[in-house]
Coordinates of C-alpha atoms in Angstrom, one line a residue:
M1 CA -42.4 -29.6 -5.5
P2 CA -43.1 -31.4 -8.9
G3 CA -40.2 -33.1 -10.2
F4 CA -39.9 -30.4 -13.6
L5 CA -41.2 -27.4 -11.1
N6 CA -44.2 -26.6 -13.1
G7 CA -45.2 -23.4 -12.0
Y8 CA -42.0 -21.6 -12.0
T9 CA -40.1 -19.4 -14.5
M10 CA -36.1 -19.6 -14.5
L11 CA -34.8 -15.7 -15.0
F12 CA -31.2 -15.2 -16.6
V13 CA -32.0 -11.9 -18.2
D14 CA -29.8 -9.4 -16.1
R15 CA -29.0 -11.5 -13.4
T16 CA -25.4 -11.4 -13.6
A17 CA -24.9 -12.3 -9.6
P18 CA -24.4 -15.9 -8.5
E19 CA -27.2 -15.5 -6.4
T20 CA -29.8 -14.3 -8.6
Y21 CA -28.4 -15.9 -12.2
G22 CA -31.3 -18.6 -13.1
E23 CA -33.4 -17.6 -10.2
L24 CA -36.6 -19.8 -9.9
V25 CA -39.8 -17.5 -9.6
S26 CA -43.3 -18.9 -8.6
W27 CA -46.4 -18.1 -10.8
D28 CA -48.1 -17.1 -7.9
D29 CA -45.7 -14.7 -6.7
D30 CA -45.1 -12.8 -9.7
A31 CA -48.3 -12.1 -12.1
A32 CA -45.9 -11.8 -14.4
A33 CA -44.0 -15.1 -14.3
F34 CA -46.0 -17.2 -16.6
E35 CA -45.7 -14.1 -19.6
N36 CA -41.9 -14.4 -18.9
M37 CA -41.6 -17.9 -19.3
T38 CA -43.6 -17.6 -22.9
N39 CA -42.0 -14.5 -24.6
G40 CA -38.5 -15.6 -24.2
V41 CA -37.5 -13.3 -21.0
G42 CA -37.2 -16.7 -19.0
M43 CA -37.4 -20.1 -19.7
H44 CA -39.2 -23.5 -18.1
P45 CA -37.2 -24.7 -15.4
G46 CA -36.4 -28.1 -17.2
H47 CA -35.5 -26.1 -20.4
G48 CA -33.3 -23.6 -17.5
L49 CA -31.6 -26.5 -15.8
Q50 CA -30.0 -28.2 -19.4
V51 CA -28.8 -24.5 -19.9
L52 CA -27.0 -24.3 -17.1
E53 CA -25.4 -28.0 -17.5
I54 CA -24.5 -26.6 -20.5
Q55 CA -22.6 -23.8 -19.7
Q56 CA -21.6 -25.4 -16.9
R57 CA -19.0 -27.3 -19.6
I58 CA -18.3 -24.4 -21.6
W59 CA -17.1 -21.9 -18.7
A60 CA -15.0 -24.9 -17.5
F61 CA -13.5 -25.2 -21.2
L62 CA -12.8 -21.4 -21.5
V63 CA -11.5 -21.0 -17.9
K64 CA -8.8 -23.8 -18.8
C65 CA -8.3 -22.0 -22.5
C66 CA -7.8 -19.3 -20.7
R67 CA -5.1 -20.5 -18.1
I68 CA -3.2 -21.9 -20.6
L69 CA -3.0 -18.9 -22.9
L70 CA -2.4 -16.4 -19.8
Q71 CA 0.0 -18.5 -17.7
D72 CA 2.1 -15.4 -17.3
V73 CA -0.8 -13.3 -16.0
I74 CA -1.4 -13.2 -12.1
S75 CA -4.8 -14.5 -11.1
T76 CA -7.8 -12.1 -11.5
V77 CA -8.4 -12.9 -7.9
E78 CA -5.3 -11.3 -7.0
S79 CA -4.8 -8.6 -9.8
E80 CA -7.2 -5.8 -11.2
V81 CA -9.8 -6.6 -14.0
L82 CA -9.4 -4.6 -16.8
P83 CA -12.4 -3.7 -18.4
N84 CA -13.9 -5.3 -21.5
P85 CA -12.0 -4.5 -25.0
G86 CA -14.6 -5.8 -26.7
P87 CA -14.5 -8.9 -29.6
P88 CA -12.0 -9.0 -31.9
A89 CA -11.4 -8.4 -35.5
I90 CA -11.8 -12.2 -36.4
Q91 CA -11.6 -11.1 -40.5
D92 CA -11.1 -8.6 -42.7
E93 CA -14.6 -6.3 -42.6
N94 CA -14.1 -4.8 -45.8
A95 CA -15.1 -7.8 -48.1
M96 CA -17.3 -10.5 -46.2
L97 CA -20.1 -13.3 -47.2
L98 CA -23.5 -13.2 -45.6
E99 CA -22.3 -17.1 -45.5
I100 CA -19.5 -16.6 -43.4
V101 CA -21.4 -14.5 -40.9
S102 CA -24.3 -17.3 -40.3
L103 CA -21.5 -19.7 -40.4
E104 CA -19.2 -17.9 -37.7
A105 CA -22.2 -16.8 -35.4
P106 CA -22.2 -19.2 -32.8
Y107 CA -18.4 -19.0 -32.1
R108 CA -19.2 -14.9 -31.9
L109 CA -20.4 -13.0 -29.2
P110 CA -24.1 -13.0 -28.8
A111 CA -25.9 -11.3 -31.4
H112 CA -27.5 -8.0 -31.2
L113 CA -29.7 -5.9 -33.2
E114 CA -27.4 -3.6 -35.5
F115 CA -29.6 -0.7 -36.5
D116 CA -26.8 0.3 -38.8
R117 CA -26.4 -3.0 -40.7
L118 CA -30.0 -3.1 -40.9
K119 CA -30.6 0.3 -42.8
A120 CA -27.2 -0.4 -45.0
M121 CA -29.0 -3.3 -46.4
A122 CA -32.6 -2.2 -46.6
S123 CA -31.0 1.5 -48.3
A124 CA -28.9 -0.8 -50.9
E125 CA -31.6 -2.8 -51.8
R126 CA -34.0 0.1 -52.3
N127 CA -31.2 2.1 -54.0
S128 CA -30.7 -0.9 -56.2
R129 CA -34.4 -0.7 -57.2
E130 CA -34.1 2.8 -58.0
D131 CA -31.3 2.5 -60.4
H132 CA -33.3 -0.8 -62.0
L133 CA -36.2 2.3 -62.8
W134 CA -33.6 4.6 -63.9
S135 CA -32.4 1.6 -66.5
M136 CA -35.5 0.5 -67.5
R137 CA -36.6 4.0 -68.8
E138 CA -32.9 5.4 -69.9
D139 CA -30.9 2.1 -71.2
P140 CA -32.8 0.8 -74.4
G141 CA -30.0 -2.2 -74.2
Y142 CA -31.0 -2.5 -70.4
F143 CA -34.4 -2.6 -71.2
G144 CA -34.7 -5.2 -74.1
E145 CA -32.8 -7.6 -71.8
T146 CA -35.4 -7.1 -68.9
M147 CA -38.3 -8.2 -70.9
Q148 CA -36.7 -10.8 -72.6
E149 CA -35.6 -12.4 -68.9
L150 CA -39.2 -11.8 -68.2
S151 CA -40.7 -13.7 -71.2
E152 CA -38.1 -16.4 -70.5
H153 CA -39.6 -17.1 -66.9
R154 CA -43.2 -17.0 -67.7
Q155 CA -45.0 -20.3 -67.1
E156 CA -46.4 -20.0 -71.0
M157 CA -42.8 -21.2 -72.1
L158 CA -43.4 -24.6 -70.6
L159 CA -44.1 -27.4 -72.7
D160 CA -47.7 -29.2 -72.0
T161 CA -47.9 -32.8 -71.2
R162 CA -48.4 -33.8 -74.9
G163 CA -45.9 -31.5 -76.1
K164 CA -47.2 -28.5 -77.2
P165 CA -46.7 -24.9 -76.7
H166 CA -48.7 -22.3 -75.1
P167 CA -51.5 -21.1 -77.2
T168 CA -50.5 -17.6 -76.8
L169 CA -46.8 -18.5 -78.4
K170 CA -49.0 -19.3 -81.5
E171 CA -50.5 -16.0 -82.5
A172 CA -48.8 -13.9 -85.2
G173 CA -46.7 -11.4 -83.0
R174 CA -47.9 -12.8 -80.0
P175 CA -49.9 -9.9 -78.5
L176 CA -51.5 -11.4 -75.9
F177 CA -48.1 -13.0 -74.6
W178 CA -46.0 -10.0 -74.4
N179 CA -48.8 -7.3 -73.0
R180 CA -49.0 -10.3 -70.6
V181 CA -45.2 -9.7 -69.6
L182 CA -45.9 -5.9 -69.4
G183 CA -48.3 -6.5 -66.8
T184 CA -45.9 -8.1 -64.6
A185 CA -42.8 -5.4 -65.5
F186 CA -43.7 -2.6 -63.7
V187 CA -45.3 -3.5 -60.1
P188 CA -42.1 -5.1 -59.2
A189 CA -40.3 -2.0 -60.5
Y190 CA -42.3 0.6 -59.1
F191 CA -43.8 -0.6 -56.3
G192 CA -41.1 -2.5 -55.2
L193 CA -39.1 0.9 -55.1
A194 CA -41.9 2.3 -52.6
I195 CA -41.9 -0.8 -50.3
F196 CA -38.1 -0.7 -49.7
D197 CA -38.2 3.1 -49.3
E198 CA -40.4 3.1 -46.6
V199 CA -38.9 -0.2 -45.0
V200 CA -35.3 2.3 -45.0
K201 CA -38.0 4.6 -43.5
Q202 CA -39.3 2.5 -41.0
V203 CA -35.7 1.6 -40.0
E204 CA -34.8 5.1 -39.1
K205 CA -37.8 5.5 -37.2
V206 CA -37.1 2.2 -34.8
A207 CA -33.9 3.3 -34.6
S208 CA -34.4 7.0 -33.3
I209 CA -37.2 5.6 -30.8
Y210 CA -34.9 3.4 -29.7
A211 CA -31.9 5.2 -28.9
A212 CA -34.1 7.9 -27.2
C213 CA -35.1 5.1 -24.5
K214 CA -32.3 2.1 -25.0
E215 CA -31.0 3.7 -21.6
N216 CA -34.5 3.1 -19.3
L217 CA -35.0 -0.5 -21.2
N218 CA -35.7 -3.5 -18.6
G219 CA -35.5 -6.8 -19.9
E220 CA -37.9 -7.7 -17.4
E221 CA -40.2 -5.3 -18.6
G222 CA -42.0 -4.7 -21.7
L223 CA -40.9 -2.2 -24.4
P224 CA -42.5 1.4 -24.7
T225 CA -45.8 1.7 -26.6
D226 CA -44.3 3.5 -29.6
L227 CA -41.2 1.8 -29.7
F228 CA -43.3 -2.0 -30.0
D229 CA -45.8 -0.5 -32.5
A230 CA -42.6 0.4 -34.6
F231 CA -41.0 -2.6 -34.8
Q232 CA -44.7 -4.6 -35.3
N233 CA -45.1 -2.5 -38.5
L234 CA -41.7 -3.0 -39.8
R235 CA -42.2 -6.7 -39.2
F236 CA -45.2 -6.7 -41.2
L237 CA -44.0 -4.7 -43.8
L238 CA -40.9 -7.3 -44.3
D239 CA -43.1 -10.1 -44.1
A240 CA -45.6 -8.7 -46.9
A241 CA -42.1 -7.8 -48.8
K242 CA -41.3 -11.7 -48.4
T243 CA -44.6 -12.8 -49.5
D244 CA -44.3 -11.1 -52.6
L245 CA -40.9 -12.1 -53.3
V246 CA -41.7 -15.9 -53.0
L247 CA -44.4 -15.8 -55.2
N248 CA -42.3 -13.9 -57.5
L249 CA -39.5 -16.7 -57.2
K250 CA -42.4 -19.6 -57.6
V251 CA -43.9 -18.3 -60.6
G252 CA -40.6 -18.0 -62.0
L253 CA -38.6 -20.3 -61.1
F254 CA -39.8 -23.4 -62.9
A255 CA -40.2 -21.6 -66.2
S256 CA -36.6 -20.6 -66.0
P257 CA -34.3 -22.2 -68.9
P258 CA -32.2 -24.4 -66.6
I259 CA -35.2 -25.8 -64.6
R260 CA -37.7 -26.3 -67.5
Q261 CA -36.8 -29.1 -68.2
F262 CA -37.7 -30.7 -65.5
C263 CA -41.3 -29.3 -65.2
V264 CA -44.6 -29.5 -67.8
R265 CA -47.6 -27.1 -68.1
K266 CA -51.3 -29.2 -68.2
P267 CA -52.9 -28.4 -70.9
Q268 CA -54.2 -24.8 -71.0
E269 CA -58.1 -24.6 -70.0
P270 CA -60.2 -22.2 -72.1
N271 CA -61.7 -18.9 -70.9
T272 CA -58.7 -18.7 -68.4
S273 CA -55.3 -17.4 -68.1
K274 CA -54.5 -19.9 -64.9
I275 CA -51.4 -21.9 -65.6
R276 CA -50.9 -25.1 -63.8
S277 CA -47.4 -26.5 -64.0
T278 CA -45.8 -29.4 -62.5
F279 CA -42.2 -30.3 -61.2
E280 CA -40.9 -34.1 -62.5
P281 CA -37.8 -34.9 -61.0
P282 CA -35.2 -37.3 -62.5
R283 CA -34.6 -40.3 -61.0
N284 CA -31.2 -40.2 -61.5
D285 CA -28.7 -38.5 -58.8
H286 CA -29.1 -34.8 -60.6
A287 CA -28.2 -31.5 -58.5
V288 CA -31.8 -30.5 -59.1
N289 CA -32.9 -32.6 -56.9
R290 CA -30.5 -31.5 -54.3
L291 CA -32.0 -27.9 -54.7
M292 CA -35.7 -28.5 -55.4
P293 CA -36.2 -29.8 -51.5
L294 CA -35.4 -26.2 -50.3
F295 CA -37.6 -24.4 -52.6
N296 CA -40.6 -26.9 -51.9
I297 CA -40.2 -25.7 -48.6
L298 CA -39.8 -21.9 -49.5
F299 CA -43.2 -22.6 -51.5
N300 CA -45.0 -24.1 -48.3
D301 CA -46.1 -21.5 -45.7
E302 CA -46.2 -24.5 -42.8
Q303 CA -43.1 -25.4 -43.8
L304 CA -41.3 -22.3 -43.9
F305 CA -43.1 -21.7 -40.8
L306 CA -41.3 -24.6 -38.7
F307 CA -38.0 -24.6 -40.9
G308 CA -37.5 -20.8 -40.8
L309 CA -37.1 -18.3 -43.7
H310 CA -33.6 -17.2 -42.3
T311 CA -32.3 -21.0 -42.5
I312 CA -33.9 -21.7 -45.9
T313 CA -32.0 -18.6 -47.5
D314 CA -28.7 -19.7 -45.8
E315 CA -28.6 -23.2 -47.1
I316 CA -30.1 -22.1 -50.8
G317 CA -27.3 -19.8 -50.7
R318 CA -24.5 -22.2 -49.4
L319 CA -25.8 -24.7 -51.9
I320 CA -25.5 -22.5 -54.6
R321 CA -22.0 -21.5 -53.6
T322 CA -20.5 -24.8 -52.8
D323 CA -21.5 -27.0 -55.5
P324 CA -20.6 -26.1 -59.0
A325 CA -23.8 -28.4 -60.6
V326 CA -26.8 -26.7 -58.5
A327 CA -25.3 -23.1 -59.4
T328 CA -26.2 -23.8 -63.0
L329 CA -29.4 -24.3 -62.3
I330 CA -29.9 -21.0 -61.3
S331 CA -30.4 -18.2 -63.8
P332 CA -29.2 -14.5 -63.3
Y333 CA -33.2 -13.6 -62.9
I334 CA -33.5 -16.2 -60.4
A335 CA -30.3 -15.4 -58.6
E336 CA -31.5 -11.8 -58.5
R337 CA -34.6 -12.9 -56.6
I338 CA -32.7 -15.0 -54.0
S339 CA -30.7 -11.8 -53.3
S340 CA -33.6 -9.7 -52.8
L341 CA -35.3 -12.0 -50.5
S342 CA -32.1 -12.6 -48.6
V343 CA -31.9 -9.0 -47.7
V344 CA -35.5 -9.2 -46.2
S345 CA -34.4 -12.4 -44.3
E346 CA -31.5 -11.2 -43.1
C347 CA -33.5 -7.9 -41.6
L348 CA -36.4 -10.5 -40.4
H349 CA -33.6 -12.2 -38.4
Q350 CA -31.7 -8.9 -37.4
L351 CA -35.4 -8.4 -35.9
H352 CA -35.4 -11.9 -34.2
I353 CA -32.4 -11.1 -32.5
F354 CA -33.5 -8.3 -30.5
Q355 CA -34.0 -10.2 -27.2
P356 CA -35.7 -10.8 -25.2
W357 CA -38.6 -8.7 -26.6
A358 CA -38.6 -10.2 -30.1
Q359 CA -40.9 -13.4 -29.1
K360 CA -43.2 -10.8 -27.2
I361 CA -43.2 -8.6 -30.4
D362 CA -43.8 -11.8 -32.9
D363 CA -46.8 -12.9 -30.5
G364 CA -48.8 -9.8 -30.8
M365 CA -48.6 -9.8 -34.4
D366 CA -52.1 -12.0 -35.0
L367 CA -53.6 -10.1 -32.3
K368 CA -53.0 -7.1 -34.4
N369 CA -53.0 -8.2 -37.6
D370 CA -56.3 -6.1 -38.6
E371 CA -55.0 -3.2 -37.5
L372 CA -51.5 -3.5 -39.1
S373 CA -53.1 -4.4 -42.5
R374 CA -54.7 -1.2 -41.9
Q375 CA -51.7 0.8 -41.5
Y376 CA -50.0 -1.0 -44.8
N377 CA -53.2 -0.5 -47.0
Q378 CA -52.9 3.4 -45.6
T379 CA -49.6 4.0 -46.4
F380 CA -50.0 2.3 -49.8
K381 CA -53.1 3.0 -50.6
G382 CA -52.5 5.0 -53.6
W383 CA -51.3 2.2 -55.5
A384 CA -54.4 0.4 -55.6
N385 CA -55.8 1.9 -58.6
I386 CA -52.8 1.4 -60.2
M387 CA -52.5 -2.4 -59.7
G388 CA -56.4 -2.7 -60.7
I389 CA -55.4 -1.8 -64.6
N390 CA -51.9 -3.3 -64.5
N391 CA -53.5 -5.2 -67.0
F392 CA -52.1 -4.5 -71.3
E393 CA -54.5 -7.2 -72.7
G394 CA -56.4 -6.3 -75.6
S395 CA -54.0 -2.8 -76.2
Q396 CA -51.8 -2.0 -78.7
V397 CA -48.8 -1.3 -76.2
Y398 CA -47.0 -4.5 -76.7
K399 CA -45.9 -3.5 -80.2
Y400 CA -43.9 -1.1 -78.3
A401 CA -42.3 -3.2 -76.0
D402 CA -41.2 -6.6 -78.2
P403 CA -37.6 -6.6 -78.0
T404 CA -37.3 -9.6 -80.3
D405 CA -37.4 -7.2 -83.7
G406 CA -34.0 -5.4 -82.6
K407 CA -35.5 -2.2 -81.7
F408 CA -33.5 -1.9 -78.4
D409 CA -30.2 -3.0 -79.7
Y410 CA -28.0 -0.4 -77.8
P411 CA -24.0 -0.8 -78.6
A412 CA -23.3 1.8 -76.1
H413 CA -20.1 0.0 -75.4
R414 CA -18.6 0.1 -79.0
R415 CA -16.9 2.9 -80.9
R416 CA -18.5 5.7 -81.6
N417 CA -18.9 6.3 -85.3
K418 CA -22.1 7.2 -86.9
Q419 CA -23.4 4.1 -87.8
N420 CA -23.3 3.1 -83.9
V421 CA -24.6 6.7 -82.9
D422 CA -27.8 6.4 -85.5
I423 CA -28.7 2.9 -83.9
M424 CA -28.3 4.1 -80.2
R425 CA -30.4 7.6 -81.0
K426 CA -33.3 5.1 -83.2
A427 CA -33.0 2.7 -79.8
E428 CA -33.3 5.8 -77.4
A429 CA -36.7 7.0 -79.2
N430 CA -38.2 3.6 -79.2
L431 CA -37.6 3.2 -75.5
D432 CA -39.1 6.8 -74.9
A433 CA -42.0 5.9 -77.4
F434 CA -42.5 2.9 -75.4
W435 CA -42.7 4.4 -72.1
E436 CA -44.8 7.8 -73.6
A437 CA -47.7 4.9 -74.5
V438 CA -47.0 3.3 -70.9
D439 CA -47.5 6.4 -68.8
R440 CA -50.4 7.5 -70.8
H441 CA -52.3 3.9 -70.6
Y442 CA -52.3 4.5 -66.7
K443 CA -53.3 8.2 -66.8
S444 CA -56.1 7.2 -69.0
R445 CA -57.4 4.6 -66.5
S446 CA -56.9 6.2 -63.1
G447 CA -55.5 9.8 -63.8
G448 CA -52.5 9.2 -62.5
S449 CA -49.2 7.0 -63.9
Q450 CA -47.1 4.6 -61.8
H451 CA -44.5 6.8 -62.2
D452 CA -46.2 9.6 -60.5
K453 CA -46.3 7.3 -57.5
V454 CA -42.5 7.5 -57.0
A455 CA -41.4 10.6 -58.7
Y456 CA -41.3 11.7 -55.4
L457 CA -38.3 8.8 -54.3
L458 CA -36.3 9.5 -57.0
S459 CA -33.1 11.9 -56.9
K460 CA -34.0 15.1 -57.7
D461 CA -31.1 16.2 -59.8
R462 CA -31.1 13.2 -62.1
A463 CA -31.9 13.3 -66.0
V464 CA -32.2 11.1 -68.9
Q465 CA -29.1 10.4 -70.4
R466 CA -29.4 10.6 -74.4
T467 CA -27.2 10.3 -76.9
P468 CA -26.6 13.8 -79.1
P469 CA -26.2 13.6 -82.9
W470 CA -23.4 12.6 -84.5
E471 CA -21.0 14.9 -85.6
E472 CA -17.6 14.1 -87.6
P473 CA -14.6 15.4 -85.7
D474 CA -12.9 18.6 -86.8
K475 CA -9.4 16.9 -87.9
T476 CA -7.7 20.1 -87.5
K477 CA -8.5 20.6 -83.5
N478 CA -6.8 18.4 -81.1
F479 CA -8.8 15.7 -80.5
A480 CA -7.6 15.1 -77.0
S481 CA -8.4 18.8 -75.7
V482 CA -12.2 18.7 -76.9
A483 CA -13.7 15.6 -75.8
P484 CA -16.9 14.7 -77.6
V485 CA -20.3 15.2 -75.7
E486 CA -21.4 11.4 -74.9
Y487 CA -24.9 12.4 -73.4
V488 CA -27.2 15.0 -73.5
Y489 CA -29.9 14.9 -70.8
Q490 CA -33.3 15.3 -71.0
P491 CA -36.5 15.2 -68.3
F492 CA -37.4 12.0 -66.9
S493 CA -41.0 11.8 -69.0
S494 CA -42.6 14.5 -70.9
V495 CA -45.9 12.7 -69.8
Y496 CA -45.9 14.4 -66.7
H497 CA -43.0 17.4 -66.8
D498 CA -44.4 20.6 -68.2
A499 CA -42.8 20.9 -71.7
T500 CA -42.2 24.7 -71.2
K501 CA -39.8 24.1 -68.7
Q502 CA -37.9 21.0 -70.6
I503 CA -34.4 21.1 -70.6
T504 CA -32.9 19.6 -73.7
C505 CA -29.1 21.5 -73.9
V506 CA -26.2 19.7 -72.7
F507 CA -25.6 21.3 -69.4
D508 CA -23.7 20.6 -66.0
R509 CA -26.0 18.8 -63.8
T510 CA -24.2 20.1 -60.5
T511 CA -25.3 24.0 -61.3
L512 CA -29.1 23.2 -61.7
D513 CA -29.8 22.8 -57.9
E514 CA -27.9 23.5 -54.8
R515 CA -29.0 19.7 -53.9
A516 CA -27.0 18.8 -56.6
V517 CA -23.6 19.5 -54.6
K518 CA -23.2 18.5 -50.9
P519 CA -20.3 18.0 -48.5
K520 CA -19.0 14.2 -48.6
T521 CA -22.2 12.9 -50.0
R522 CA -21.7 13.3 -54.3
G523 CA -18.6 14.0 -56.3
N524 CA -19.2 16.7 -58.7
A525 CA -20.0 15.7 -62.7
P526 CA -17.4 16.6 -65.0
Q527 CA -17.5 19.8 -66.9
P528 CA -19.3 19.0 -70.3
A529 CA -17.4 20.4 -73.8
E530 CA -18.8 23.8 -74.9
P531 CA -22.6 23.4 -73.2
T532 CA -24.9 24.9 -75.9
A533 CA -26.9 27.0 -73.3
P534 CA -25.7 28.8 -70.3
A535 CA -26.1 27.3 -66.5
T536 CA -29.1 28.3 -64.6
A537 CA -27.1 29.1 -61.3
T538 CA -23.3 29.9 -60.5
Q539 CA -21.6 29.2 -57.2
D540 CA -18.7 27.6 -55.8
I541 CA -18.2 24.0 -56.7
Q542 CA -16.3 21.8 -54.7
P543 CA -13.3 20.0 -56.7
Q544 CA -13.3 16.5 -57.8
P545 CA -11.7 13.9 -55.2
I546 CA -9.0 12.2 -56.6
F547 CA -8.3 8.4 -55.8
T548 CA -4.8 7.2 -55.9
V549 CA -4.9 3.3 -56.9
D550 CA -3.1 0.4 -57.6
K551 CA -2.7 -0.7 -61.5
R552 CA -5.3 -3.5 -60.7
A553 CA -8.1 -0.9 -59.3
H554 CA -7.1 1.5 -62.2
K555 CA -7.8 -0.8 -64.9
V556 CA -11.2 -1.4 -63.6
F557 CA -12.1 2.1 -63.0
K558 CA -10.6 2.9 -66.7
S559 CA -12.9 0.2 -68.2
L560 CA -16.0 1.4 -65.9
F561 CA -15.6 4.5 -67.2
H562 CA -14.1 4.0 -70.6
S563 CA -15.0 7.1 -73.2
P564 CA -16.3 5.0 -76.3
Y565 CA -14.8 7.6 -78.4
N566 CA -11.6 6.2 -77.6
T567 CA -9.5 3.6 -80.3
N568 CA -8.4 1.1 -77.5
L569 CA -11.3 -0.7 -76.3
P570 CA -10.8 -2.6 -73.2
G571 CA -12.1 -6.0 -72.5
E572 CA -13.8 -8.0 -69.6
F573 CA -12.0 -8.5 -66.1
P574 CA -12.6 -10.7 -63.3
W575 CA -15.5 -9.7 -60.7
S576 CA -12.3 -10.2 -58.2
N577 CA -10.8 -7.0 -59.6
F578 CA -14.2 -5.1 -59.2
L579 CA -14.5 -6.2 -55.6
H580 CA -10.8 -5.1 -54.9
A581 CA -11.3 -1.8 -56.6
M582 CA -14.6 -0.8 -54.8
V583 CA -12.6 -1.8 -51.5
L584 CA -9.3 -0.1 -52.1
I585 CA -11.4 3.0 -52.4
G586 CA -13.1 2.8 -49.2
F587 CA -16.4 0.5 -49.4
S588 CA -17.0 -2.8 -47.3
A589 CA -18.4 -5.5 -49.7
E590 CA -20.6 -7.9 -48.3
K591 CA -22.2 -10.7 -50.9
V592 CA -25.8 -11.5 -49.9
H593 CA -27.3 -14.8 -51.1
G594 CA -27.6 -15.0 -54.9
S595 CA -25.9 -12.5 -56.9
A596 CA -26.1 -9.4 -55.1
W597 CA -23.0 -7.3 -53.5
N598 CA -23.8 -4.8 -51.0
F599 CA -21.4 -1.8 -51.1
T600 CA -21.3 0.4 -48.1
P601 CA -18.8 3.2 -47.1
N602 CA -17.1 2.6 -44.4
T603 CA -14.9 5.7 -44.2
I604 CA -14.9 9.5 -45.5
D605 CA -12.3 8.7 -48.2
P606 CA -15.2 7.4 -51.1
G607 CA -17.0 11.2 -50.5
V608 CA -20.2 9.3 -50.1
E609 CA -22.7 8.1 -47.7
R610 CA -25.1 6.5 -49.9
S611 CA -24.8 2.3 -50.2
I612 CA -25.0 0.8 -53.7
Q613 CA -25.6 -2.5 -54.6
F614 CA -24.1 -4.7 -58.4
H615 CA -24.5 -8.3 -59.3
E616 CA -21.7 -10.6 -59.7
P617 CA -22.2 -11.8 -63.0
H618 CA -23.9 -15.4 -63.5
P619 CA -22.7 -18.4 -64.5
S620 CA -19.3 -16.4 -65.6
N621 CA -17.0 -14.8 -62.9
K622 CA -16.2 -12.0 -65.2
L623 CA -17.7 -8.8 -66.0
P624 CA -18.4 -7.8 -69.7
M625 CA -17.7 -4.6 -71.1
L626 CA -21.4 -3.9 -71.8
L627 CA -22.4 -5.0 -68.0
A628 CA -18.6 -2.9 -67.0
R629 CA -20.3 0.5 -68.8
R630 CA -23.5 -0.3 -67.1
Y631 CA -22.1 -0.4 -63.9
G632 CA -19.9 3.1 -64.8
R633 CA -22.9 4.9 -65.6
R634 CA -24.6 3.9 -62.4
L635 CA -21.7 4.9 -60.6
A636 CA -21.8 8.4 -62.3
R637 CA -25.4 8.8 -61.6
N638 CA -25.2 8.2 -57.8
F639 CA -21.8 9.6 -57.3
A640 CA -21.0 11.7 -60.2
W641 CA -17.9 9.9 -60.7
S642 CA -15.6 10.3 -63.7
G643 CA -12.8 8.3 -65.0
D644 CA -10.2 11.3 -64.5
M645 CA -10.9 11.5 -60.5
F646 CA -8.9 7.7 -60.8
R647 CA -5.0 8.2 -60.7
L648 CA -2.1 5.6 -60.8
A649 CA 0.2 5.3 -57.7

């Protein structure tokens, strides 16, 4: 036979006996032998020989270790072999870093596809996007900061090669600039939710099909058609999400305030909105020169294919975490998008380790690209019209959105008094007026709004919080016994809700719908003080769970759910305290690259089944009171938690 045994495939999969492990199969004798070599089931004999040589040394080393550790145990030749107890718990699984998981991977048992982990990561990202959408429509302060952040990461903010600002920044009121900002604000918010909701659904579909047929799978045979197709559809969807996120990063990175000083824009050409910018690295040993080569690979399809998305996101995350100078170059906006990209990267990596079939799934993607594209377009066919009119240029909507005049100032974290309440109510009215204008913009041009496309994805028992008018406290009553009402609830948007069915009174959301009260999945909202209208239904409501926590966690929850009517306003606290508090009540916390932490309930103790994602403050490691209040409102929204549910041990 030839020296390199061309015409043969070496097989290892499902071969555990010495007689069959590393078996050579001739292409002439087995029609599937060549395909097995190309799709990862087997390998070329030259590579297989290298594997055997490496394994020989590894196993010899492991046997020596076992003999040293187990000197008092009788040889396995003479004693009964006990069943495999499974992998040891190497670290505290309640809080871990994606970077650490990647570093430990070569030293752990061979990785395998974990559907629970895949679903948890996708669900956390999906839920985070839903929360973002609610906050954009509900919280004027959050909306104003988001608009300001979007504007600061547009390439119009770059000076051109002659040191001059972009023409749109010279216009009075900047109408064209703010309308263009609006054009980039809604597709990521709305379509991003639709994308990741579909990712979660397809993960569940793949997991369901796999569970039904996993006992009959054979490594040397192909996957069942329905499972194979489901994997390819999920892979295509994740690739599409990756493309959108990378493009979003590419546009925002160069204009981000920390990186802007190293970039210039070419003078704007007339009659075009295209902007051309270049990166000009400093000559000295600046931290940006350690960071940008990684982004250059990320933005180059050919280079990214060679290095792999998972490798690049891991390295970017490691560099940000270990190099303080690099960390200062990452704005919170960019950090959040790196987090989203790392979620997609980890999901794709999970599919890649579905061996030995992953290679065959990948190889078939190009052949089915047209079919997969048609299925993708069919899934999101309703979005074509929305994206086609996602242009506000020439409209007056910008007047409602410009946050620079203070119209969205929202002192929700400050003590309630008449002045602050009036400011909050005015900001809420300004935000409601903006969304009415936006919804009508879409409806008038396509017959449906961008919100209609995701309305079915939103939690049915949620409503927009609005601040009630200020009422002077009655000094003759015990203030502690009758708590003022912090918020009233109203429908999400008057544009698509029937006005005759709107509920504008103060109400207990858990009495609106049976779905609002579920065992284990949600807590119960606190009873409102003196509701102005009767509840729509009466039913037995489960008592609120009570969490007994230590002093460190209790201080965190007091800050998250602090009542602004309390005169003792808490201050900021370390992010590590927030992690401690969430882990203490039954969540596992996983840091993905960027700034996001995914919190997944790992027991029934927290009484919830839904994952939630929070972003670590950047660059500071302390959670300010304003952000703490927002996080508290999100926890109340998702789990119906309140401050009186947490008691000091």
